[in-house]
Amino acid sequence: MTSKFKLPPHTARSEQRPASREEFSNDAGMVHSQQPPRPLKPVRLNIDLTPDFHERVKRRAADLRLTGAQYVRELISKDLQDQILE
């Protein structure tokens, strides 16, 4: 049976071949997209608070016209910035 499609056999170019087994395994399964990279997705942090402490956080955030999450993020940012300056 002969095929009507005359496709040449696929041969990889030498410059596209991985240099080592490690390079091949590190890159295995990775799709190289032509689309621009997406911005990093925020990571969620869960903390346990007592109901009283949670209420105090919410009140202080409201006094500052912030959400609870914004208030906590600002506190963490300030603390980390203070550590950098030390």
PDB file of C-alpha atoms in Angstrom:
ATOM      1  CA  MET A   1       0.000   0.000   0.000  1.00  0.00           C
ATOM      2  CA  THR A   2       1.392   3.366  -0.957  1.00  0.00           C
ATOM      3  CA  SER A   3       0.479   6.599   0.694  1.00  0.00           C
ATOM      4  CA  LYS A   4      -0.542   9.676  -1.236  1.00  0.00           C
ATOM      5  CA  PHE A   5       1.255  11.794   1.348  1.00  0.00           C
ATOM      6  CA  LYS A   6       4.924  12.280   0.680  1.00  0.00           C
ATOM      7  CA  LEU A   7       6.332  13.572   3.940  1.00  0.00           C
ATOM      8  CA  PRO A   8      10.048  13.493   4.553  1.00  0.00           C
ATOM      9  CA  PRO A   9      11.155  11.699   7.714  1.00  0.00           C
ATOM     10  CA  HIS A  10      11.469  13.911  10.768  1.00  0.00           C
ATOM     11  CA  THR A  11      15.043  14.604  11.753  1.00  0.00           C
ATOM     12  CA  ALA A  12      15.966  16.762  14.689  1.00  0.00           C
ATOM     13  CA  ARG A  13      18.441  19.524  14.099  1.00  0.00           C
ATOM     14  CA  SER A  14      21.622  19.127  16.091  1.00  0.00           C
ATOM     15  CA  GLU A  15      21.263  22.603  17.669  1.00  0.00           C
ATOM     16  CA  GLN A  16      17.869  21.563  19.074  1.00  0.00           C
ATOM     17  CA  ARG A  17      19.125  18.409  20.737  1.00  0.00           C
ATOM     18  CA  PRO A  18      19.806  18.534  24.466  1.00  0.00           C
ATOM     19  CA  ALA A  19      23.479  18.598  25.361  1.00  0.00           C
ATOM     20  CA  SER A  20      23.146  16.031  28.151  1.00  0.00           C
ATOM     21  CA  ARG A  21      20.732  13.606  29.768  1.00  0.00           C
ATOM     22  CA  GLU A  22      20.215  16.085  32.617  1.00  0.00           C
ATOM     23  CA  GLU A  23      19.243  18.851  30.207  1.00  0.00           C
ATOM     24  CA  PHE A  24      16.809  16.494  28.502  1.00  0.00           C
ATOM     25  CA  SER A  25      15.183  15.369  31.759  1.00  0.00           C
ATOM     26  CA  ASN A  26      14.992  18.920  33.120  1.00  0.00           C
ATOM     27  CA  ASP A  27      13.208  20.046  29.973  1.00  0.00           C
ATOM     28  CA  ALA A  28      11.036  16.944  29.528  1.00  0.00           C
ATOM     29  CA  GLY A  29       7.341  17.684  29.428  1.00  0.00           C
ATOM     30  CA  MET A  30       7.818  21.420  29.194  1.00  0.00           C
ATOM     31  CA  VAL A  31       5.877  23.070  26.427  1.00  0.00           C
ATOM     32  CA  HIS A  32       7.552  26.124  24.993  1.00  0.00           C
ATOM     33  CA  SER A  33       4.666  28.451  24.342  1.00  0.00           C
ATOM     34  CA  GLN A  34       4.717  31.259  21.835  1.00  0.00           C
ATOM     35  CA  GLN A  35       2.474  33.341  24.078  1.00  0.00           C
ATOM     36  CA  PRO A  36       4.016  35.863  26.449  1.00  0.00           C
ATOM     37  CA  PRO A  37       4.489  34.613  30.014  1.00  0.00           C
ATOM     38  CA  ARG A  38       1.597  35.168  32.388  1.00  0.00           C
ATOM     39  CA  PRO A  39       2.062  37.252  35.514  1.00  0.00           C
ATOM     40  CA  LEU A  40       2.652  35.219  38.648  1.00  0.00           C
ATOM     41  CA  LYS A  41      -0.510  34.167  40.420  1.00  0.00           C
ATOM     42  CA  PRO A  42      -0.723  35.310  44.058  1.00  0.00           C
ATOM     43  CA  VAL A  43      -0.209  32.635  46.701  1.00  0.00           C
ATOM     44  CA  ARG A  44      -2.805  32.288  49.451  1.00  0.00           C
ATOM     45  CA  LEU A  45      -1.735  32.271  53.100  1.00  0.00           C
ATOM     46  CA  ASN A  46      -4.114  30.912  55.730  1.00  0.00           C
ATOM     47  CA  ILE A  47      -3.664  31.779  59.388  1.00  0.00           C
ATOM     48  CA  ASP A  48      -5.754  30.837  62.394  1.00  0.00           C
ATOM     49  CA  LEU A  49      -6.913  33.681  64.655  1.00  0.00           C
ATOM     50  CA  THR A  50      -9.096  33.729  67.708  1.00  0.00           C
ATOM     51  CA  PRO A  51     -12.473  35.349  67.051  1.00  0.00           C
ATOM     52  CA  ASP A  52     -11.536  38.290  69.313  1.00  0.00           C
ATOM     53  CA  PHE A  53      -8.226  38.879  67.552  1.00  0.00           C
ATOM     54  CA  HIS A  54      -9.910  38.609  64.135  1.00  0.00           C
ATOM     55  CA  GLU A  55     -12.441  41.238  65.162  1.00  0.00           C
ATOM     56  CA  ARG A  56      -9.644  43.554  66.311  1.00  0.00           C
ATOM     57  CA  VAL A  57      -7.843  43.116  62.967  1.00  0.00           C
ATOM     58  CA  LYS A  58     -11.044  43.898  61.063  1.00  0.00           C
ATOM     59  CA  ARG A  59     -11.731  47.006  63.165  1.00  0.00           C
ATOM     60  CA  ARG A  60      -8.193  48.339  62.794  1.00  0.00           C
ATOM     61  CA  ALA A  61      -8.296  47.720  59.045  1.00  0.00           C
ATOM     62  CA  ALA A  62     -11.643  49.533  58.798  1.00  0.00           C
ATOM     63  CA  ASP A  63     -10.194  52.478  60.769  1.00  0.00           C
ATOM     64  CA  LEU A  64      -7.438  52.672  58.154  1.00  0.00           C
ATOM     65  CA  ARG A  65      -9.980  52.210  55.318  1.00  0.00           C
ATOM     66  CA  LEU A  66      -8.327  48.940  54.301  1.00  0.00           C
ATOM     67  CA  THR A  67      -9.517  45.395  53.953  1.00  0.00           C
ATOM     68  CA  GLY A  68      -8.228  42.894  56.473  1.00  0.00           C
ATOM     69  CA  ALA A  69      -6.026  41.328  53.794  1.00  0.00           C
ATOM     70  CA  GLN A  70      -4.560  44.713  52.769  1.00  0.00           C
ATOM     71  CA  TYR A  71      -3.862  45.546  56.415  1.00  0.00           C
ATOM     72  CA  VAL A  72      -2.070  42.249  57.065  1.00  0.00           C
ATOM     73  CA  ARG A  73      -0.084  42.517  53.795  1.00  0.00           C
ATOM     74  CA  GLU A  74       1.038  46.045  54.753  1.00  0.00           C
ATOM     75  CA  LEU A  75       2.129  44.886  58.209  1.00  0.00           C
ATOM     76  CA  ILE A  76       4.128  42.022  56.725  1.00  0.00           C
ATOM     77  CA  SER A  77       5.683  44.298  54.071  1.00  0.00           C
ATOM     78  CA  LYS A  78       6.680  46.839  56.687  1.00  0.00           C
ATOM     79  CA  ASP A  79       8.236  44.162  58.888  1.00  0.00           C
ATOM     80  CA  LEU A  80      10.179  42.663  55.994  1.00  0.00           C
ATOM     81  CA  GLN A  81      11.352  46.107  54.871  1.00  0.00           C
ATOM     82  CA  ASP A  82      12.514  46.868  58.432  1.00  0.00           C
ATOM     83  CA  GLN A  83      14.536  43.616  58.394  1.00  0.00           C
ATOM     84  CA  ILE A  84      16.220  44.628  55.129  1.00  0.00           C
ATOM     85  CA  LEU A  85      17.241  47.967  56.636  1.00  0.00           C
ATOM     86  CA  GLU A  86      18.805  46.365  59.735  1.00  0.00           C
TER      87      GLU A  86
END
